[in-house]
mmCIF file of C-alpha atoms and ligand atoms in Angstrom:
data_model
loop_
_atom_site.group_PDB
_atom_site.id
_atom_site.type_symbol
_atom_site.label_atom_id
_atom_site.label_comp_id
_atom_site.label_asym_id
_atom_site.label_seq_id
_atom_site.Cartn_x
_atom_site.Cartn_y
_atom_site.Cartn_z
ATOM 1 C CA UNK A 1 95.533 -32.600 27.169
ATOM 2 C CA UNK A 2 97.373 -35.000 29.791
ATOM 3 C CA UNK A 3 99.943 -33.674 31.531
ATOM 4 C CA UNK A 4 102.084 -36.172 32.701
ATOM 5 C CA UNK A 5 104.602 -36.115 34.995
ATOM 6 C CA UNK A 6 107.142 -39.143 34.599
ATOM 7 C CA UNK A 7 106.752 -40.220 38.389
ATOM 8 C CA UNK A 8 103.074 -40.851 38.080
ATOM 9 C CA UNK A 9 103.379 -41.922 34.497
ATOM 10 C CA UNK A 10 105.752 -44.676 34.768
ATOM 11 C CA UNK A 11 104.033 -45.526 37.947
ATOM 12 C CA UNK A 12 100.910 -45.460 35.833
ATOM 13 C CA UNK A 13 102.479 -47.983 33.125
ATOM 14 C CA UNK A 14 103.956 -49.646 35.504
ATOM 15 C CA UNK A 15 100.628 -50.177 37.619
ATOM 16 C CA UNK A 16 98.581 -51.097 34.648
ATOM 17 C CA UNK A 17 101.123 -54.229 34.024
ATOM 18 C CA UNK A 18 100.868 -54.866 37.507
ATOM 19 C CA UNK A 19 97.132 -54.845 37.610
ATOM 20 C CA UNK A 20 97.818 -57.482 34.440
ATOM 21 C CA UNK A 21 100.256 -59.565 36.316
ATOM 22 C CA UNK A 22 97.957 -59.374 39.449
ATOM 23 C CA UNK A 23 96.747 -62.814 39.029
ATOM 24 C CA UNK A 24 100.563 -63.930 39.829
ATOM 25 C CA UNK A 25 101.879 -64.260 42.978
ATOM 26 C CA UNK A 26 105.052 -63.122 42.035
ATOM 27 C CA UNK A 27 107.467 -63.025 38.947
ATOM 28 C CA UNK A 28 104.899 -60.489 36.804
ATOM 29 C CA UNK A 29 106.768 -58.133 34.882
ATOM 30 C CA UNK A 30 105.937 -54.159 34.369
ATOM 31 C CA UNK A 31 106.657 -51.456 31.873
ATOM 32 C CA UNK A 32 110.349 -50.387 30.994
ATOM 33 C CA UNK A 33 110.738 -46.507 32.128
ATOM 34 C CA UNK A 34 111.798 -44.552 28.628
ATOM 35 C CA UNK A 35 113.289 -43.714 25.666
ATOM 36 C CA UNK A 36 114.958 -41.167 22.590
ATOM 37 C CA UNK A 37 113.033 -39.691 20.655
ATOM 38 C CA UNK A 38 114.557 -38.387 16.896
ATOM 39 C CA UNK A 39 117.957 -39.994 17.579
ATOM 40 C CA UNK A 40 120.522 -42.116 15.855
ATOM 41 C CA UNK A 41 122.126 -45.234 16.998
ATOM 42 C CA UNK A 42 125.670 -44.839 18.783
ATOM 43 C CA UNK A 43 128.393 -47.706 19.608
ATOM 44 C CA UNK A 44 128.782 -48.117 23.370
ATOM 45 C CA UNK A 45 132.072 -47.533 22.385
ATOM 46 C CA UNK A 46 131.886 -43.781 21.946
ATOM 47 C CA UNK A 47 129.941 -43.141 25.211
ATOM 48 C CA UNK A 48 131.244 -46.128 27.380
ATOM 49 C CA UNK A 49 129.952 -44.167 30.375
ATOM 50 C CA UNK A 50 126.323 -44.902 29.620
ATOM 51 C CA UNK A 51 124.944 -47.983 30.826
ATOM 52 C CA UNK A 52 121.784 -49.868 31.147
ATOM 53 C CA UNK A 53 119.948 -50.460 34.343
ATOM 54 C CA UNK A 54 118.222 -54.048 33.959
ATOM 55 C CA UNK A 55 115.675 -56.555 35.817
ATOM 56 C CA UNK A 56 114.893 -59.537 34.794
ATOM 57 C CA UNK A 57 112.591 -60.673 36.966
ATOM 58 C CA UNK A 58 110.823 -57.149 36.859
ATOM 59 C CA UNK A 59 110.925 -56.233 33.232
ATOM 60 C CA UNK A 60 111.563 -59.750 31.057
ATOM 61 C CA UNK A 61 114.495 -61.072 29.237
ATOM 62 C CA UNK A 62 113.583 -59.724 25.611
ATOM 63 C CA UNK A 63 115.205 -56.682 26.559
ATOM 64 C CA UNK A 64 117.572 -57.731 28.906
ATOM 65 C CA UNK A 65 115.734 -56.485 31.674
ATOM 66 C CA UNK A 66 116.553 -52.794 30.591
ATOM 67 C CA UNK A 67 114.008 -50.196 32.325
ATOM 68 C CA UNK A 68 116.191 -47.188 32.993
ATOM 69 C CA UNK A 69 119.368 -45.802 32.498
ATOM 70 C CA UNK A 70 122.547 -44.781 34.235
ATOM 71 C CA UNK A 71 126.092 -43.055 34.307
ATOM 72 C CA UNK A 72 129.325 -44.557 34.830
ATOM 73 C CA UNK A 73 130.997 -41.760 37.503
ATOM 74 C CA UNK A 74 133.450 -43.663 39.112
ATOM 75 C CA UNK A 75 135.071 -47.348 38.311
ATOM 76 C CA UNK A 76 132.300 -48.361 41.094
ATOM 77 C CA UNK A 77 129.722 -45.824 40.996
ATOM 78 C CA UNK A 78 126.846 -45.573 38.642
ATOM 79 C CA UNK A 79 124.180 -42.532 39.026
ATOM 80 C CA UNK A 80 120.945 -42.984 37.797
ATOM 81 C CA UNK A 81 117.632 -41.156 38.420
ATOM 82 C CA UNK A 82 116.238 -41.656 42.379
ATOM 83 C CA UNK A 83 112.848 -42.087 40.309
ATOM 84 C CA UNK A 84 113.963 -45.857 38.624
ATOM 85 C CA UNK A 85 114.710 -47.744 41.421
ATOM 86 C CA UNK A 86 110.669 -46.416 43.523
ATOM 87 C CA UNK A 87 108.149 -49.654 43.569
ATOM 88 C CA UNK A 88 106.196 -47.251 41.312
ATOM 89 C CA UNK A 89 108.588 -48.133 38.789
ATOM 90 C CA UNK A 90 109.782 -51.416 40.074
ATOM 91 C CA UNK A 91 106.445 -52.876 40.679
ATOM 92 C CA UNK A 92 107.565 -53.869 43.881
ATOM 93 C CA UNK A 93 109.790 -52.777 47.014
ATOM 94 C CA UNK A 94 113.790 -52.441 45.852
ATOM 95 C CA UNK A 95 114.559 -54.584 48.561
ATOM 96 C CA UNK A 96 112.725 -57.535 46.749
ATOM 97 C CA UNK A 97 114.476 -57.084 43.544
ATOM 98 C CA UNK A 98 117.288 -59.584 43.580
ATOM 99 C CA UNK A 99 118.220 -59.140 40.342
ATOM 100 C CA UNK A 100 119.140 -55.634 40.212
ATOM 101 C CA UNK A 101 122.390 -55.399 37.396
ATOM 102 C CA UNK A 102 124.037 -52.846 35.581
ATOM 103 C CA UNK A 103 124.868 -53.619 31.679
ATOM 104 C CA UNK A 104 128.264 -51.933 30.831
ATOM 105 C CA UNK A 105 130.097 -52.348 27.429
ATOM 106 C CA UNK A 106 126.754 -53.233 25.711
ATOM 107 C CA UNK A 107 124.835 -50.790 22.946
ATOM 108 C CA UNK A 108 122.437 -54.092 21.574
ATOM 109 C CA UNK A 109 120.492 -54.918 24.489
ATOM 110 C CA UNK A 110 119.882 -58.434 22.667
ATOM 111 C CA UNK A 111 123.406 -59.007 22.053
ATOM 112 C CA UNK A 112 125.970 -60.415 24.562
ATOM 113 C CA UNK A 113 129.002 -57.570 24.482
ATOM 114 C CA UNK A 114 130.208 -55.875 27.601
ATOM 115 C CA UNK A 115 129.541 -56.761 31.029
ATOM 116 C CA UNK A 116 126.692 -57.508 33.714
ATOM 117 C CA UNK A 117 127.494 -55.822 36.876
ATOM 118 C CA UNK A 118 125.334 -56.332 39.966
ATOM 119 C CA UNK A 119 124.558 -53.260 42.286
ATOM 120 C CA UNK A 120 125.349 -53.947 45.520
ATOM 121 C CA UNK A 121 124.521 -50.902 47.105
ATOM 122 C CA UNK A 122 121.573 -48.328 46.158
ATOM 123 C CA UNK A 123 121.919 -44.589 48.189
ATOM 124 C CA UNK A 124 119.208 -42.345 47.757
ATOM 125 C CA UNK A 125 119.799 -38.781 47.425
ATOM 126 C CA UNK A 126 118.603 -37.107 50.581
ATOM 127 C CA UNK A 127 117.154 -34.229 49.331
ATOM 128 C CA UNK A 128 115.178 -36.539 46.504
ATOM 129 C CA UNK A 129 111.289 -35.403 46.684
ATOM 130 C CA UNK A 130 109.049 -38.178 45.008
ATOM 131 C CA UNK A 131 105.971 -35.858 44.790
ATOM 132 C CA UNK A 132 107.703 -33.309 43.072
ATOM 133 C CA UNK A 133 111.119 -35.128 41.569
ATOM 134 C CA UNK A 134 113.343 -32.723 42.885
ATOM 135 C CA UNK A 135 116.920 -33.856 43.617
ATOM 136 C CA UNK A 136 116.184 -37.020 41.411
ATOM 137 C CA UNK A 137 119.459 -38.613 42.003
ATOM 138 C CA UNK A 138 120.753 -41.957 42.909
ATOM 139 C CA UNK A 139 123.761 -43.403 43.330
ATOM 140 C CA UNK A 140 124.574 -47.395 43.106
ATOM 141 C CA UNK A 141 127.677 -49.548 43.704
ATOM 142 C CA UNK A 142 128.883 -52.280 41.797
ATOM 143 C CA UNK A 143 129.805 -55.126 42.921
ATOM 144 C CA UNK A 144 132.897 -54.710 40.667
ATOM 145 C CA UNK A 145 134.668 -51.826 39.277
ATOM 146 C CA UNK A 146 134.545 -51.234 35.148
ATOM 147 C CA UNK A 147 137.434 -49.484 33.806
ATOM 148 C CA UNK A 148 138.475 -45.721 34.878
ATOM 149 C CA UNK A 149 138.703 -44.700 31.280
ATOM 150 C CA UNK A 150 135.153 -45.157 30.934
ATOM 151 C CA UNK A 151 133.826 -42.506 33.333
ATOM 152 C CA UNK A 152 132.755 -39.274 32.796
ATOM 153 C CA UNK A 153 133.363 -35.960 34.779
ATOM 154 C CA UNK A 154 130.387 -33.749 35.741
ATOM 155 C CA UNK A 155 130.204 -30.160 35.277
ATOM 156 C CA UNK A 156 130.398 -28.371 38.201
ATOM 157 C CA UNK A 157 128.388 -25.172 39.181
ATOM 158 C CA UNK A 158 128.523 -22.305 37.265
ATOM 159 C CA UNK A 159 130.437 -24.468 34.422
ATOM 160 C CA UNK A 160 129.517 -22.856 30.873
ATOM 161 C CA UNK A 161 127.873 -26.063 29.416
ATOM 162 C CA UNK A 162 124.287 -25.391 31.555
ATOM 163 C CA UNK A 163 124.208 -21.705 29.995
ATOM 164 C CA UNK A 164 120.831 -21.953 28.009
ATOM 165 C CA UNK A 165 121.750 -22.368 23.959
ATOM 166 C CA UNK A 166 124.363 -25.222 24.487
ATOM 167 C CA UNK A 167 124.092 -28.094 22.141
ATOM 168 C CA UNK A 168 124.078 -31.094 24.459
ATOM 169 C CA UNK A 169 123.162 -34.711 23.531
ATOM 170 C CA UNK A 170 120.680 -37.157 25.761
ATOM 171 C CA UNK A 171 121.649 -41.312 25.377
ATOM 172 C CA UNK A 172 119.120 -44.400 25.949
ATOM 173 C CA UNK A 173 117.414 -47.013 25.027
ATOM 174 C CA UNK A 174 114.013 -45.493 25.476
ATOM 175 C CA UNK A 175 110.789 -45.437 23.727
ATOM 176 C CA UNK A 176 111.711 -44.131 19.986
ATOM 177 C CA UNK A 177 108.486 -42.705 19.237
ATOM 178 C CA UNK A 178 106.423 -41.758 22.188
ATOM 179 C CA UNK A 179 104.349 -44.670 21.175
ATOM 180 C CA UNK A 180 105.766 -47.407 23.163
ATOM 181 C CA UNK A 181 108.701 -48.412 20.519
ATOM 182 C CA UNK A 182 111.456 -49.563 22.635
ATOM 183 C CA UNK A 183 114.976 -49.406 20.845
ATOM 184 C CA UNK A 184 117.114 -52.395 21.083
ATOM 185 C CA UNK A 185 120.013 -50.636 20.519
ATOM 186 C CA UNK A 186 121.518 -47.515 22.193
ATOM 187 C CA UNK A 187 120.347 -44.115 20.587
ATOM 188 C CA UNK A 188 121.919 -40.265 20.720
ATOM 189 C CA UNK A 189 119.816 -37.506 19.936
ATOM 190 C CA UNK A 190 121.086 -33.988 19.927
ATOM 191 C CA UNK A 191 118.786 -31.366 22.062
ATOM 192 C CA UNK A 192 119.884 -27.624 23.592
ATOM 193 C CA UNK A 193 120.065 -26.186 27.447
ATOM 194 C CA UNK A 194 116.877 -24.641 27.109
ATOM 195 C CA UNK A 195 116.341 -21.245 29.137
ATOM 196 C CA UNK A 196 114.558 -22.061 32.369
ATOM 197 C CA UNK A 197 111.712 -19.927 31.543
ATOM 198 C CA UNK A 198 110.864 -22.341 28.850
ATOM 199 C CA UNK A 199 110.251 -25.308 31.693
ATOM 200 C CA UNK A 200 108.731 -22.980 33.867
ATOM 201 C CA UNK A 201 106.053 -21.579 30.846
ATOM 202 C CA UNK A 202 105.339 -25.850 30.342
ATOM 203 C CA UNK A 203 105.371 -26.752 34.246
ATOM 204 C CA UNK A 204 103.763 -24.446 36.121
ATOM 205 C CA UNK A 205 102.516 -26.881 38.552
ATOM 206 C CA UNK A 206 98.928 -26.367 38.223
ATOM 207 C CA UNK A 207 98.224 -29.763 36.826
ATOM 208 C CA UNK A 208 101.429 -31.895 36.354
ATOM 209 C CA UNK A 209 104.868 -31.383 37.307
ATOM 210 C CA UNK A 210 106.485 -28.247 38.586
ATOM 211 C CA UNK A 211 109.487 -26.910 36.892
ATOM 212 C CA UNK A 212 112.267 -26.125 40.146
ATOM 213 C CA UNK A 213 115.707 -24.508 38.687
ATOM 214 C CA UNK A 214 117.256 -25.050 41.262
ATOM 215 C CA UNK A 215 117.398 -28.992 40.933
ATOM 216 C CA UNK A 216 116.475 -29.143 37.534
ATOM 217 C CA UNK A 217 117.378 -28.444 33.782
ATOM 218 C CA UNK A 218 115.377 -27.930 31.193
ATOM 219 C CA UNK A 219 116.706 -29.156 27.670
ATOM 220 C CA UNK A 220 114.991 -30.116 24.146
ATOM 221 C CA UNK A 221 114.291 -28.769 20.920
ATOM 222 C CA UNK A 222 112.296 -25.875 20.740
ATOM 223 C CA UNK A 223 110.454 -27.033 17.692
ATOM 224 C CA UNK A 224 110.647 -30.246 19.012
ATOM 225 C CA UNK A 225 111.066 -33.886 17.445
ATOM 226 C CA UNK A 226 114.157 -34.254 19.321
ATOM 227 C CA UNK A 227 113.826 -35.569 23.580
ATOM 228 C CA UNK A 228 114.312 -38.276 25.793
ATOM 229 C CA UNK A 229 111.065 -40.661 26.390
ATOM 230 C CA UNK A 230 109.600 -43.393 28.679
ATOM 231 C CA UNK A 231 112.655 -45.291 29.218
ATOM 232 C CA UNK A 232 115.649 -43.388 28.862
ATOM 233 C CA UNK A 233 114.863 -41.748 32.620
ATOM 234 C CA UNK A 234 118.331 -42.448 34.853
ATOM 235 C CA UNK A 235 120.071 -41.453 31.090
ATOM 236 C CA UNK A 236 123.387 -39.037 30.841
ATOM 237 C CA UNK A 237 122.395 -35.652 29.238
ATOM 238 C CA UNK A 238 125.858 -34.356 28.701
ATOM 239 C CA UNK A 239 127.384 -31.422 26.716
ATOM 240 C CA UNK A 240 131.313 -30.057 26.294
ATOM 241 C CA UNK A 241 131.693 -33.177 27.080
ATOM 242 C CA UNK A 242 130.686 -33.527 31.019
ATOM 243 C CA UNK A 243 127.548 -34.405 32.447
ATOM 244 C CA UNK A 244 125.375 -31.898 33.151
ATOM 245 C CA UNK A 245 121.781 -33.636 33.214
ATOM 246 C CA UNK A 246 120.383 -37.541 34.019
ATOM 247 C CA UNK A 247 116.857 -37.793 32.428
ATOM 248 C CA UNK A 248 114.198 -37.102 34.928
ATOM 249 C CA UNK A 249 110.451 -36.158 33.382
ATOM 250 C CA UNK A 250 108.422 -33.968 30.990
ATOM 251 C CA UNK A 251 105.122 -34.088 28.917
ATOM 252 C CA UNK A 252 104.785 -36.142 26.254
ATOM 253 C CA UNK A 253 108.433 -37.063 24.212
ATOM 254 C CA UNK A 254 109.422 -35.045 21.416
ATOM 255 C CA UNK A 255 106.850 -31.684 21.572
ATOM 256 C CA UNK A 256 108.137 -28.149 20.790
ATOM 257 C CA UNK A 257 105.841 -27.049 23.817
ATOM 258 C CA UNK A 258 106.790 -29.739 26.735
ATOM 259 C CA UNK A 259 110.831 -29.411 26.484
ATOM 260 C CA UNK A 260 112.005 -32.843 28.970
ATOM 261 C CA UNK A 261 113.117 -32.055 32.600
ATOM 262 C CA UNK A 262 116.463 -33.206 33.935
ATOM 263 C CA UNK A 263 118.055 -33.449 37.062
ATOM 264 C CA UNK A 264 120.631 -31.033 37.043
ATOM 265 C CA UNK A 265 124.388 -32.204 37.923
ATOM 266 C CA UNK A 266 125.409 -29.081 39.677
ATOM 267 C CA UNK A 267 122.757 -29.842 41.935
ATOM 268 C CA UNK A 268 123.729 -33.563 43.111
ATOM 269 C CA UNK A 269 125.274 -34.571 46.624
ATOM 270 C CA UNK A 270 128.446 -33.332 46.082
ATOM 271 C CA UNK A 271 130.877 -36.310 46.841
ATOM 272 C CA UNK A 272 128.732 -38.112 44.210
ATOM 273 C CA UNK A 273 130.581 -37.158 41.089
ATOM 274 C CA UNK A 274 133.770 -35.723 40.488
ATOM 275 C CA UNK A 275 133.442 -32.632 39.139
ATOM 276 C CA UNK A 276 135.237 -29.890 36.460
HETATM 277 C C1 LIG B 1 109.663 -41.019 31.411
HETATM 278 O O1 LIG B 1 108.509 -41.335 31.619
HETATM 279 C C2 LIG B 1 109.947 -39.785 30.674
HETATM 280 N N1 LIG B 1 110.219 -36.172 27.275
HETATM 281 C C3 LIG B 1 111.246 -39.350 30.563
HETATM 282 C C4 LIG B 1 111.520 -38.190 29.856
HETATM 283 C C5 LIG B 1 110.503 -37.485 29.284
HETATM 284 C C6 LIG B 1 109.189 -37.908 29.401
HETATM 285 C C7 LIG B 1 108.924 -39.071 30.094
HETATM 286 C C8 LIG B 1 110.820 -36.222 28.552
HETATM 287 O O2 LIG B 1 110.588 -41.715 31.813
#
């Protein structure tokens, strides 16, 4: 059974298309980090707070460039997972991608709706751990700000919406399937706050990941068919309507016995998001 652990798994993918694209000096292009698994396709227009991160130069034009996604918090300010914007994922250095835009407005990836915003500012979170994916925030500017009404508040601590048994619902453009079908249009699928025993049972640490509740959230369907996959990572998992997760990692997509891992809201810098 592989275990993987979405860190070393995109990096995986995205070193394999690297090793391909080796023979290039520069301008390869790697894997796209994600996607939902048993979902249904939503208008941007219901969740205008979900947006596409995008590449060109890293991940191709078919797509648009999208490899991860993100959360509109403020006009300005998009959070997205700390894990998208490594040069595991990247394939190179963040400071050498020049390209680095968030799509607003937009569910068809191939279409031309919405807006193309570029980031011009990418903060880590401090307490991020890339060997374990705790804290697996981060939190980009735009170079201009999208419309107030399309934000969403996060829920702060001890808010009612992480209690295990909520119905919550995880957004992206991710791998539909687990098998490497990338949607072209934005997807919804509904999951539950899982208890945290449930992550810690899958994620002990001994092999893969390790499950922290501290930082993290565990969410699916416990008879699975229902998750967030290789490419939705960055993604809003929200529920009462505030945020309460952004995709982070798990086992597989979709299986009653690897639930996916989130980074929990409640547990992001705190002037990041505004909170209720
Ligand atoms: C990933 O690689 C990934 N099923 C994201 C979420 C999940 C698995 C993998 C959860 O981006």
């Amino acid at each position: 059974m592989r275990r993987s652990f979405a860190g070393s798994l995109t990096g995986a993918l995205a070193l394999t298309a690297m090793a391909v694209a080796a023979p290039q000096a520069s301008g390869g292009t790697t894997t796209p980090d994600g996607v939902v698994v048993g979902g249904q396709p939503v208008q941007i227009s219901q969740s205008p707070w979900v947006v596409a991160l995008s590449s060109r130069d890293r991940f191709g034009g078919t797509r648009a460039g999208q490899f991860c996604g993100g959360v509109l918090v403020a006009p300005a300010k998009v959070l997205t997972a700390a894990h998208c914007v490594s040069s595991e994922v990247l394939g190179v250095p963040l400071a050498q991608v020049r390209d680095l835009e968030v799509i607003a407005g937009r569910s068809e990836l191939k279409g031309a709706g919405g807006r193309e915003i570029a980031v011009s500012d990418v903060k880590l979170n401090p307490a991020y751990d890339s060997k374990t994916n705790a804290g697996d925030f981060a939190l980009l500017t735009l170079s201009s700000p999208l419309p107030a009404a399309d934000t969403i508040k996060a829920a702060g601590p001890g808010h009612a919406a992480y209690t295990a048994g909520t119905g919550a619902v995880v957004y992206g453009w991710g791998d539909t399937t687990g098998a490497g079908s990338y949607a072209d249009e934005l997807r919804a699928a509904p999951v539950k706050v899982l208890p945290d025993s449930a992550c810690e049972r899958a994620y002990p640490g001994l092999v893969g990941g390790t499950y922290r509740a501290d930082t993290m959230l565990c969410a699916g369907d416990e008879n699975g068919g229902h998750d967030a996959c290789q490419g939705d990572s960055g993604g809003p998992l929200v529920a009462d309507g505030r945020l309460i997760g952004l995709v982070s990692w798990g086992s597989g997509c979709g299986q009653a016995r690897n639930p996916g891992v989130y980074a929990r809201l409640s547990a992001a810098p705190e002037t990041w998001a505004e909170r209720s």
